[in-house]
XYZ file of C-alpha atoms in Angstrom:
286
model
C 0.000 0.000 0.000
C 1.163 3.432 -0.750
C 2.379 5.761 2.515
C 0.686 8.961 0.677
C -2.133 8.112 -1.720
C -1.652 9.002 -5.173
C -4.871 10.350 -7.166
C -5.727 8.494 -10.471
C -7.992 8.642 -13.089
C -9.336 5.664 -15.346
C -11.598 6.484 -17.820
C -14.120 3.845 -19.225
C -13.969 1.522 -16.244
C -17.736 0.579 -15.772
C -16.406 -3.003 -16.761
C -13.924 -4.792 -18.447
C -10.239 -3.580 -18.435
C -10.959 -0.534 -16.899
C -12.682 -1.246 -14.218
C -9.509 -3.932 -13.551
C -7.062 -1.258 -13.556
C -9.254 0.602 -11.254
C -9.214 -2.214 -9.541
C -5.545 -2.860 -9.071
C -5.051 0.817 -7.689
C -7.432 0.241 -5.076
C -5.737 -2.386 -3.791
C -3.253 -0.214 -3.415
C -4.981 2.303 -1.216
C -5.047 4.942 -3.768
C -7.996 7.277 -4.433
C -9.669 6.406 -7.993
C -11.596 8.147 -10.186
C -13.252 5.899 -12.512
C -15.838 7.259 -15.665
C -18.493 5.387 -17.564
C -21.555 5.907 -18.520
C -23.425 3.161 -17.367
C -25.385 4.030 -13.893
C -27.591 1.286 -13.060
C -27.756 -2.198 -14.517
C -29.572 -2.742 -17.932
C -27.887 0.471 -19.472
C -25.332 -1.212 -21.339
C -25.893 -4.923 -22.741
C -23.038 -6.162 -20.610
C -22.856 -5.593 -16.370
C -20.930 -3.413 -14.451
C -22.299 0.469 -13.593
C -19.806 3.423 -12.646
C -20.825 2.974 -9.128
C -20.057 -0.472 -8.540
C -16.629 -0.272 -9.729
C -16.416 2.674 -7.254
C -17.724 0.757 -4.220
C -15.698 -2.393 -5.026
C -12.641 0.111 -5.170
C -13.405 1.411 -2.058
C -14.060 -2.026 -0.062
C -10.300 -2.972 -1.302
C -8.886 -0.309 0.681
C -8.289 2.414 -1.871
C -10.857 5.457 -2.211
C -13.264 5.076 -5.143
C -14.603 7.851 -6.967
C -17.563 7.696 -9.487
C -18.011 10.425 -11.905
C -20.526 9.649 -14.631
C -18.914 11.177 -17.886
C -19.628 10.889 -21.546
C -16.269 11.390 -23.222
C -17.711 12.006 -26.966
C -18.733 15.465 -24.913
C -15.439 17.642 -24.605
C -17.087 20.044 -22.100
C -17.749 16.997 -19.413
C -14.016 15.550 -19.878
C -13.365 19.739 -18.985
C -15.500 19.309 -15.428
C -13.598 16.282 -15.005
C -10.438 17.376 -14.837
C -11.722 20.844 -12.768
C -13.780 18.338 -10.193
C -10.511 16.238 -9.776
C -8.247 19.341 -9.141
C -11.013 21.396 -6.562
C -11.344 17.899 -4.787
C -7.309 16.168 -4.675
C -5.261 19.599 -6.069
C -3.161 16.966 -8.187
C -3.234 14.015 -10.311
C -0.365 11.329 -10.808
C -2.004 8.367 -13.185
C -4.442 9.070 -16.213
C -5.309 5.940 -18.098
C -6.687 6.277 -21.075
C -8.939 3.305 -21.285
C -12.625 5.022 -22.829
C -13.686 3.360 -26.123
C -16.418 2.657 -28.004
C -16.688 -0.639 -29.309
C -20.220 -1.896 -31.450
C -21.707 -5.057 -31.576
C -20.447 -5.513 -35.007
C -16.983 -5.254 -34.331
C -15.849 -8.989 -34.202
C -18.882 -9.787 -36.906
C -16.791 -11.584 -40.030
C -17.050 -9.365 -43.280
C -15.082 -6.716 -44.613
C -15.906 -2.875 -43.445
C -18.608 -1.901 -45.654
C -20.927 -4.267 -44.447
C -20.775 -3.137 -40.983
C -22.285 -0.464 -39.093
C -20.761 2.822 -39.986
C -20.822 3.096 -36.667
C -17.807 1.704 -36.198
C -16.418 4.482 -36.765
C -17.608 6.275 -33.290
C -14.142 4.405 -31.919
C -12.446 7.270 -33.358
C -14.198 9.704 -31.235
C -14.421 7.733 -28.073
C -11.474 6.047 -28.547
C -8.803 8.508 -29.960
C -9.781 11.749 -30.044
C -11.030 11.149 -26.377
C -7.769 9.847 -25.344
C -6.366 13.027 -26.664
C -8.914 15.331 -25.038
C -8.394 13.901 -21.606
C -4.370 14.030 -22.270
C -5.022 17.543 -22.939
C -5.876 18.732 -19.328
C -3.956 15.916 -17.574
C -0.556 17.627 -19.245
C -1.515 20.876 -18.283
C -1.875 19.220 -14.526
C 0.843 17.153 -14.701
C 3.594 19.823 -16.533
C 3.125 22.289 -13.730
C 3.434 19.672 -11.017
C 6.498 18.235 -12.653
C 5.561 14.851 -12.455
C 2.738 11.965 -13.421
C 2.184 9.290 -16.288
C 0.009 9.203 -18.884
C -1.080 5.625 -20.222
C -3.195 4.609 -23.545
C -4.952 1.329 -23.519
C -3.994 -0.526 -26.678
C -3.793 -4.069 -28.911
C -1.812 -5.646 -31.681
C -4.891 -4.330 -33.459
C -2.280 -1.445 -33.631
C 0.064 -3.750 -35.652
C -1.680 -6.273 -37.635
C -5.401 -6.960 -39.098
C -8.096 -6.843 -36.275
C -11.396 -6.296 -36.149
C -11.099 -3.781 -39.277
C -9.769 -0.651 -40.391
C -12.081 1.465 -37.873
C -10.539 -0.608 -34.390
C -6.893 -0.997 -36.330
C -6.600 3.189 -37.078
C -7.655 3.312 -33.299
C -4.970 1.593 -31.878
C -2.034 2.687 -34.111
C -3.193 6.298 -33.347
C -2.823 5.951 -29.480
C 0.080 4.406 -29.911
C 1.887 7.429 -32.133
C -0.198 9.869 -29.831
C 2.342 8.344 -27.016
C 5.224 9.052 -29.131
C 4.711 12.478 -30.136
C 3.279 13.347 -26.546
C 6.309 12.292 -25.082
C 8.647 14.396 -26.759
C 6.681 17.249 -25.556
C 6.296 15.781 -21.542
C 9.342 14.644 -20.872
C 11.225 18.088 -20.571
C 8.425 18.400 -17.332
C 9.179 15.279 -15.787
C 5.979 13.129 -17.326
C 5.794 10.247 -18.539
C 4.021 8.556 -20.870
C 2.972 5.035 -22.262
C 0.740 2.782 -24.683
C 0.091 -0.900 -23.169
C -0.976 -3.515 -25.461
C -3.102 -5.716 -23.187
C -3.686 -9.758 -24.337
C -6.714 -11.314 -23.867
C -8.828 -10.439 -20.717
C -11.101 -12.216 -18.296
C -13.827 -9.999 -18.759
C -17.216 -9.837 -18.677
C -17.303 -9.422 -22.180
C -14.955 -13.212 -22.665
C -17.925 -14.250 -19.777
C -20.466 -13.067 -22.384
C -18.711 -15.169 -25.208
C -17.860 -18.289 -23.139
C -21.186 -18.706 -22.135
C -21.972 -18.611 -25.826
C -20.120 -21.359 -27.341
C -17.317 -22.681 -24.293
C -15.530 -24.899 -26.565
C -14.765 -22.799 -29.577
C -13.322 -19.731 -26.701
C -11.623 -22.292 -24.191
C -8.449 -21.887 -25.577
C -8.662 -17.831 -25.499
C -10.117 -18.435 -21.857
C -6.781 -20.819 -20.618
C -4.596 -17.971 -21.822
C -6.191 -14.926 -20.901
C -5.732 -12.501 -18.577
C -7.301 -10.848 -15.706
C -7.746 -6.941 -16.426
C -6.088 -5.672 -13.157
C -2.383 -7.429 -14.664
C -2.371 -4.040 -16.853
C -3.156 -1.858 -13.681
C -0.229 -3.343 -12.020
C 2.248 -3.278 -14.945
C 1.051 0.283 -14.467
C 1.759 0.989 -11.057
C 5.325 -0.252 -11.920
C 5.885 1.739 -14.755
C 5.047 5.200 -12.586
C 7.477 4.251 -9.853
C 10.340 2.760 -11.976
C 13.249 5.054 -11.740
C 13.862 4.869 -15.236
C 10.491 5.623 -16.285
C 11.966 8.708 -18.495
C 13.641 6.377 -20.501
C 10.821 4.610 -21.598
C 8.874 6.964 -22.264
C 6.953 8.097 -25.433
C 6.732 3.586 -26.547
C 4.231 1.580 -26.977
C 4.640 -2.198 -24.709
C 3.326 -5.231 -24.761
C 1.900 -5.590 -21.207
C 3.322 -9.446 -21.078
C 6.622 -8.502 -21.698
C 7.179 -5.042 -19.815
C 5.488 -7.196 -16.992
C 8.022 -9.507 -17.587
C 10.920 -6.760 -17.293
C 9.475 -4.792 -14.177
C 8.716 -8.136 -11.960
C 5.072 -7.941 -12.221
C 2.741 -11.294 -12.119
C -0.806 -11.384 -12.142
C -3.119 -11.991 -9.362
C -2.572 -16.015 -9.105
C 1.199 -15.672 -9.696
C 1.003 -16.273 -12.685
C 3.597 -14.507 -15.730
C 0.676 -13.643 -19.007
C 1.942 -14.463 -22.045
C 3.540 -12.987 -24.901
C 1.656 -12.726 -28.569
C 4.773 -11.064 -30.240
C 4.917 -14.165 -32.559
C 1.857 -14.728 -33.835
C 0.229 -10.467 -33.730
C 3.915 -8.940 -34.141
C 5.407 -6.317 -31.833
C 5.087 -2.202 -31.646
C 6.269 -0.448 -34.268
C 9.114 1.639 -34.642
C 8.989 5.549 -35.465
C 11.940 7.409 -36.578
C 12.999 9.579 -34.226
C 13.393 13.220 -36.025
C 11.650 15.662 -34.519
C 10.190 18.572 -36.734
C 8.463 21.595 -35.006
């Protein structure tokens, strides 16, 4: 547990990896303040509200903070930031974890059969990852300190789930790159972590659907709150400067900063069959 509580925003943490990472923190005795949309059961087609993540924060020993928060609406992720500030005066972890993902996302077919609303990824996805980047800097440059994190896949690197999710996650992870060159002069770091597969409710969901065709994905799967400890290493490894501004595979950085899931166990690797991060030249041109 942390001597002084460090203050910590997750956005999109209703459910799934999210609500892990919020998870993870909490354990940790660290105050939390979680977003989602979803305030009472039955408003999303999955389970999990804003609230509940709060309280389960809360009854792990950390402080959970609920703030219900559409981040497709630029003046809310504004309160946000001004309601975390007027309440703590500081903030050391922003994970960007908000997205918008449509039932047709994993549906076989090529793009133009799909929804076009797909496409709303890019919005609550990226440009929200952006947004909320935007006011954490301004925070975190002044206080000389913090880490900023972007949720991400292979999708980044290789053919999934279409061009919509793919342009998604390789724009988060060159969003870290080019945000780093301007935060690390102030001391702040930042990072894109590709997560594997998750024990979530959304694998539940799919499990429960057809067990045998998933039970391999299930066996090697992760549980959500692995990323919100590789995390937690990340901000207090004394090198963090020097990693800043890449994109990691949360397996492998895991791997390199001692960090195991919650049964002990070390997640793996996809490197060889999804490829790793890719590499970005490293001019700089104002």
């Amino acid at each position: 547990m942390n001597l002084s509580p460090r203050v910590i925003l997750v956005t999109g943490a209703s459910r799934g990896a999210g609500k892990g990472i919020a998870q993870a923190f909490g354990r940790l005795g660290d105050i939390v303040y979680i977003t989602g949309r979803s305030q009472k059961e039955g408003d999303a087609p999955l389970p999990g509200t804003v609230f509940a993540t709060a309280n389960a924060i809360t009854r792990m020993g950390g402080v959970g903070v609920p703030v219900v928060c559409d981040h497709s609406d630029d003046a809310q992720v504004k309160q946000l930031f001004q309601q975390i500030m007027e309440e703590r005066g500081q903030l050391d972890i922003l994970v960007n974890n908000a997205t918008a993902l449509h039932d047709d996302l994993v549906m076989p077919g090529p793009f133009w059969e799909k929804s076009l609303d797909l496409v709303d990824i890019l919005n609550v996805g990226l440009r929200s990852s952006y947004v909320a980047s935007y006011y954490a800097a301004r925070i975190m440059a002044q206080q000389k300190s913090g880490l900023i994190v972007n949720t991400s896949s292979p999708g980044a690197a290789c053919y999934m789930h279409g061009p919509a999710y793919g342009a998604q996650k390789a724009g988060s992870d060159k969003m870290i790159w080019d945000m780093a060159q301007d935060l690390k002069p102030f001391n702040v770091g930042c990072a894109s972590i590709w997560m594997g597969v998750l024990k979530t409710e959304r694998l539940d969901a799919v499990m429960a659907a057809d067990p045998e065709k998933y039970a391999a994905f299930f066996q090697m799967a992760e549980s959500p709150e692995f990323t919100g400890r590789v995390i937690d290493a990340l901000y207090r490894d004394e090198n963090l400067l020097d990693k800043t501004g890449r994109a990691f595979i949360g397996a492998e950085i895991g791997m390199e900063l001692g960090v195991c899931d919650l049964d002990g166990s070390q997640p793996h690797s996809h490197r060889e069959a999804l490829g790793g991060p890719l590499p970005y030249n490293p001019a700089v041109v104002q």
